[in-house]
XYZ file of C-alpha atoms in Angstrom:
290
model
C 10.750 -13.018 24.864
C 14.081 -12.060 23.125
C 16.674 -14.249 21.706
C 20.364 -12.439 21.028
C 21.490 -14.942 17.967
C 24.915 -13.525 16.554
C 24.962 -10.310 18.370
C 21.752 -9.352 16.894
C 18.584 -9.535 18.826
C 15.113 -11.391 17.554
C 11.699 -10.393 19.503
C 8.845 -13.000 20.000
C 5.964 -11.959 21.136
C 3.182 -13.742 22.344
C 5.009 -16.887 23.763
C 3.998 -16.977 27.045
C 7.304 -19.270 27.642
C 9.574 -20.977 26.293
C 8.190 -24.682 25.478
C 10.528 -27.414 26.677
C 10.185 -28.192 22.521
C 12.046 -25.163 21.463
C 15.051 -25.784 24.388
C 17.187 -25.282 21.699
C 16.668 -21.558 22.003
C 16.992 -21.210 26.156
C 20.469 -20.760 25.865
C 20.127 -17.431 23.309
C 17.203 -16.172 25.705
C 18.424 -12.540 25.818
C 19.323 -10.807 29.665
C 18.455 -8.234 30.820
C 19.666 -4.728 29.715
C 21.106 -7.268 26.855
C 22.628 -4.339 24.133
C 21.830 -6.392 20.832
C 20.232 -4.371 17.871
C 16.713 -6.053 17.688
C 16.526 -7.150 14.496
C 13.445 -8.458 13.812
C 9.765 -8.461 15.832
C 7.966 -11.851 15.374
C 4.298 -11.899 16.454
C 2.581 -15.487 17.656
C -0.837 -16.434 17.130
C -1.798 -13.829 14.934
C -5.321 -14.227 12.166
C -3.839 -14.735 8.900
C -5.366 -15.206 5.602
C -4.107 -18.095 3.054
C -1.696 -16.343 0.069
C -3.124 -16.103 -3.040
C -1.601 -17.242 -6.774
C 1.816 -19.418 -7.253
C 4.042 -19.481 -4.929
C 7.817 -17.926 -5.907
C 9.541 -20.551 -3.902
C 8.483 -24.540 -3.289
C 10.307 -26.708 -0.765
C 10.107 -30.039 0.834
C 12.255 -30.921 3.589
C 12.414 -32.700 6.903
C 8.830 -33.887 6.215
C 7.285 -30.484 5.743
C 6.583 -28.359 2.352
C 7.126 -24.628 2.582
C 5.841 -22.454 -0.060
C 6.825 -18.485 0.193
C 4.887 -15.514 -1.868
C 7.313 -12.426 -2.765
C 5.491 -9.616 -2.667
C 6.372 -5.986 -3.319
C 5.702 -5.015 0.689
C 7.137 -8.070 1.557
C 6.435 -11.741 1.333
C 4.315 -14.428 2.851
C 5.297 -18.112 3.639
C 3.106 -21.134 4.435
C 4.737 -24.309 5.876
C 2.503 -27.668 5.589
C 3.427 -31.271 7.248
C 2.900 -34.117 5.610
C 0.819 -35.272 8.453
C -1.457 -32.142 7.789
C -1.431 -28.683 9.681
C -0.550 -25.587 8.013
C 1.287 -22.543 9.673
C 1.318 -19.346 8.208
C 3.327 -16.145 7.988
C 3.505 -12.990 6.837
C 6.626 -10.434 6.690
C 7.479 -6.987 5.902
C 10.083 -5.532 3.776
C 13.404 -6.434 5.181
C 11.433 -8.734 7.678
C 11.772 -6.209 10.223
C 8.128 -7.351 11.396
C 6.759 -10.668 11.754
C 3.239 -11.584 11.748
C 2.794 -16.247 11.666
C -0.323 -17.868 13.207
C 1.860 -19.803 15.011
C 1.070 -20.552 18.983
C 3.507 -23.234 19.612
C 0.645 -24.998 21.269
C 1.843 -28.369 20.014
C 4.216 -30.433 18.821
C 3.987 -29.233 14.881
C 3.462 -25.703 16.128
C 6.873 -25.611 18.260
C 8.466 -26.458 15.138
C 6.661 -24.027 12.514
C 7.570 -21.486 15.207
C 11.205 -22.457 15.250
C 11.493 -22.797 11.768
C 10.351 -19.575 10.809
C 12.261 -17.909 13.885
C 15.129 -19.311 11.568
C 13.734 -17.672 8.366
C 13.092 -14.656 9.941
C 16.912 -14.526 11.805
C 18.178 -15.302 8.027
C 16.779 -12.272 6.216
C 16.346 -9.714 8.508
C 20.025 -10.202 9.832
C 20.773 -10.197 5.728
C 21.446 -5.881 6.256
C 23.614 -6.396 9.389
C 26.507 -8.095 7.725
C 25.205 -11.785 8.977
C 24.895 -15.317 7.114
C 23.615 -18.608 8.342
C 26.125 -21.438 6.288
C 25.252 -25.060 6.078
C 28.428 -26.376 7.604
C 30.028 -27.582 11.063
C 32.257 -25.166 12.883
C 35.176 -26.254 15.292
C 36.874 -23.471 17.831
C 40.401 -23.610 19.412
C 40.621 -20.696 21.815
C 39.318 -17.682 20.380
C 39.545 -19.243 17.145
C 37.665 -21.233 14.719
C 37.564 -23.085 11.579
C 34.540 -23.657 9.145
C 34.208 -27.306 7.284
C 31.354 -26.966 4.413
C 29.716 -29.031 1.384
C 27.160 -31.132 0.957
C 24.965 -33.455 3.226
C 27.081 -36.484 3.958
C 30.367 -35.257 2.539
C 31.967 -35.913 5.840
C 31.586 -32.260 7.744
C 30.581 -33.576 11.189
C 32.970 -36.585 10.986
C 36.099 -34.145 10.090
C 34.795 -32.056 13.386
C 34.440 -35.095 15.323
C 38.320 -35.967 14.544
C 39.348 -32.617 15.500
C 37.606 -32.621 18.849
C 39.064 -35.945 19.484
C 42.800 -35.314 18.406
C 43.049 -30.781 18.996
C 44.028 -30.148 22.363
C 41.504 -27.653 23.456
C 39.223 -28.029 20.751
C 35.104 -27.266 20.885
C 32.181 -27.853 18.592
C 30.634 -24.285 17.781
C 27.421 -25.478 15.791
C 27.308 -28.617 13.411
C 24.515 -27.089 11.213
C 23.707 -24.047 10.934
C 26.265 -21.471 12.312
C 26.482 -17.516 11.393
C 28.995 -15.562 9.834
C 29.084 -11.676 10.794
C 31.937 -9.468 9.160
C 32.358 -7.307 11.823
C 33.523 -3.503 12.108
C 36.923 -4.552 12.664
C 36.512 -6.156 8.854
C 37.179 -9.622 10.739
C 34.586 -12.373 10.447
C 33.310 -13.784 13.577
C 31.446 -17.438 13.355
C 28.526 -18.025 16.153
C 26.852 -20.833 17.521
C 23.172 -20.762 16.545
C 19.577 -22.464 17.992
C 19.732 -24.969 14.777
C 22.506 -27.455 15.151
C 20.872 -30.666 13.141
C 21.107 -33.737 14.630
C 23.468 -32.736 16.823
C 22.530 -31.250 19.944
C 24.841 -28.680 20.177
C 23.028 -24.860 20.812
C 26.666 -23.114 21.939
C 26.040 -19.323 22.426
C 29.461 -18.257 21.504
C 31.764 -16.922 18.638
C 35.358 -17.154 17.462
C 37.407 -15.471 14.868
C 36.830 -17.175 11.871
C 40.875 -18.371 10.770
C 39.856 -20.520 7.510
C 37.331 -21.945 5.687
C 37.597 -26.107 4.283
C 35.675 -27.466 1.497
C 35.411 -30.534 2.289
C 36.096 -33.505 -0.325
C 36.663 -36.963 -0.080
C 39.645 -38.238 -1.840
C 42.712 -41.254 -1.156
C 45.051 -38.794 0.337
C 45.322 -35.494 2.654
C 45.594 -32.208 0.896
C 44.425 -28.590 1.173
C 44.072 -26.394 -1.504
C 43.498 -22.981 -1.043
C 40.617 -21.396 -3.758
C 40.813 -18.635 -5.703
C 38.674 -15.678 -4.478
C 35.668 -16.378 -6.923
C 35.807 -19.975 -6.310
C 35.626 -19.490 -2.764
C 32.715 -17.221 -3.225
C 31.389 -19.789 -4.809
C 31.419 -22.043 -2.575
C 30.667 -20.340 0.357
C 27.143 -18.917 -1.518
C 26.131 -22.776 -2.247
C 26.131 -23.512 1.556
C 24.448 -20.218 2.355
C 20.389 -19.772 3.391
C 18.724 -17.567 1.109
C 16.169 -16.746 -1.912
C 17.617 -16.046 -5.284
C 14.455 -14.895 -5.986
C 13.914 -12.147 -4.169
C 16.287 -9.764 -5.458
C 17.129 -6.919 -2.448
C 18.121 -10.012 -0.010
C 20.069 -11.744 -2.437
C 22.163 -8.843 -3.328
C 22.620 -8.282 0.985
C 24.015 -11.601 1.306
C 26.148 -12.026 -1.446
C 27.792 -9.311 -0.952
C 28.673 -10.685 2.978
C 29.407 -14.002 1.362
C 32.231 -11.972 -1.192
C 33.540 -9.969 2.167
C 34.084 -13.136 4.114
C 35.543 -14.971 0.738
C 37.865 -11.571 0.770
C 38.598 -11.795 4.231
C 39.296 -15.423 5.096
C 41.536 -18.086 3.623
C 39.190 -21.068 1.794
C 40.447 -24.136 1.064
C 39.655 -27.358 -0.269
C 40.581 -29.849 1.554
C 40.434 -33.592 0.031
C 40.278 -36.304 2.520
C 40.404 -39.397 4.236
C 38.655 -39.610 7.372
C 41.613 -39.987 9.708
C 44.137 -38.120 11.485
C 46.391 -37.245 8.390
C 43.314 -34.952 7.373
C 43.672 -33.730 10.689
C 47.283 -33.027 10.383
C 46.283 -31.139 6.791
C 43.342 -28.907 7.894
C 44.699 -28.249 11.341
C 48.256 -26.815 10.105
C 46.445 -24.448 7.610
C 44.692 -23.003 10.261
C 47.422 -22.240 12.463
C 49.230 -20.864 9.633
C 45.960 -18.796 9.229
C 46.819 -17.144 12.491
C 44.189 -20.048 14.654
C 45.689 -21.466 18.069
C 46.995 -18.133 18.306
């Protein structure tokens, strides 16, 4: 099966079909004669052997540990529940090819398979211009606007307003969307498979207009950042491993085009329509609703 995630195609092979588990990736299933680079092969079910030494990179989340192995051919990841079952994988330089024992036989596999369908889209899309953000993204037309910080900063709530009070308005992805800097040297923000809590698996894109920091505060007000601190703050919501050198230099590098190429703001807050008001007349001045 192939998935087209950003413009950019992912191959899995060895899934029979699509378990009603992994849903969240029927709507990227890729048609035919689809024209998306393949980006990255991932192999199911595959004999692997358990990675040897300390680990580069440790962890926990969501109720699972994953530990990854940098090597100099590429790397190797394991991903254990807490419940017990271990998944393995095993990728090649630029994660081009993907070898995991997953089968997505069961409940933990389907989600070791999804989750390192993720890791594999992240770094392997790394040399095509493409990031995946931690952040909710909101489109109006054919354009969008990005809110980002930390878990429970009020991201989703801030999208949630818009959708309610923006004529026309559409939730892109409330998790996990991509950024692509495209030929044009525009930046385009896609919906992805990996929306958090929200169940919202939009394959789409929009221009992206502007980018919002979000932070609470007692009044409305956007800021707009300097071009390192929106770098800034754009890397500390982005996917990636510091440690492993040749990816981290890839998507920094996006991350400084798209802090180059799109207006970032901070925007303190109060969750109500006078935030709204702020966020939604910098974008418009940024060229969105156009």
């Amino acid at each position: 099966m192939r998935f087209d995630i950003a413009g950019l195609g992912v191959e899995v092979v060895g899934l029979d079909g699509l378990p009603p588990l992994m849903a969240n990736l029927a709507p990227f299933a890729a048609k035919a004669g689809g024209a998306a680079d393949v980006v990255c092969t991932v192999a199911c079910g595959c004999r692997l052997a358990d990675a040897c030494g300390c680990p580069s990179l440790e962890n926990t989340f969501d109720g699972k540990t994953l530990r990854l192995w940098l090597t100099p051919g590429g790397c190797a990841a394991a991903l254990r529940f807490n419940g017990g079952g271990v998944y393995r994988l095993r990728a090649s330089g630029g994660w081009r090819f993907v070898e995991t024992d997953c089968r997505a036989a069961t409940e933990a596999g389907c989600m070791a398979l999804g989750d390192f369908i993720m890791i594999s889209f992240i770094y392997s899309a790394a040399s095509y211009g493409t990031v995946l953000v931690h952040a909710s993204s909101v489109a109006v037309g054919a354009s969008a606007a990005l809110f980002i910080g930390p878990s429970g900063v009020g991201k989703s709530t801030h999208s949630r307003l818009w959708l309610r009070h923006v004529a026309g308005a559409r939730l892109l992805n409330d998790d996990q969307p991509a950024l692509r800097v495209m030929p044009d040297g525009g930046v385009n923000v896609y919906g992805t498979p990996w929306s958090g809590k929200t169940p919202c698996y939009l394959n789409g894109h929009a221009r992206l207009r502007a980018v919002f920091r979000m932070v609470q505060a007692d009044e409305n007000m956007a800021v707009r950042l300097t071009g390192a601190q929106a770098f800034c703050a754009l890397l500390d919501m982005t996917s990636l491993i510091k440690a492993d050198v040749g990816s981290f230099s890839m998507i920094s590098g996006t991350v400084a085009a798209i802090a180059e190429r799109v207006g970032t703001y901070t925007l303190y807050n109060r969750p109500d329509l006078g935030a709204v008001a702020a966020s939604h007349g910098v974008f418009r001045q940024c060229g969105g609703d156009a």
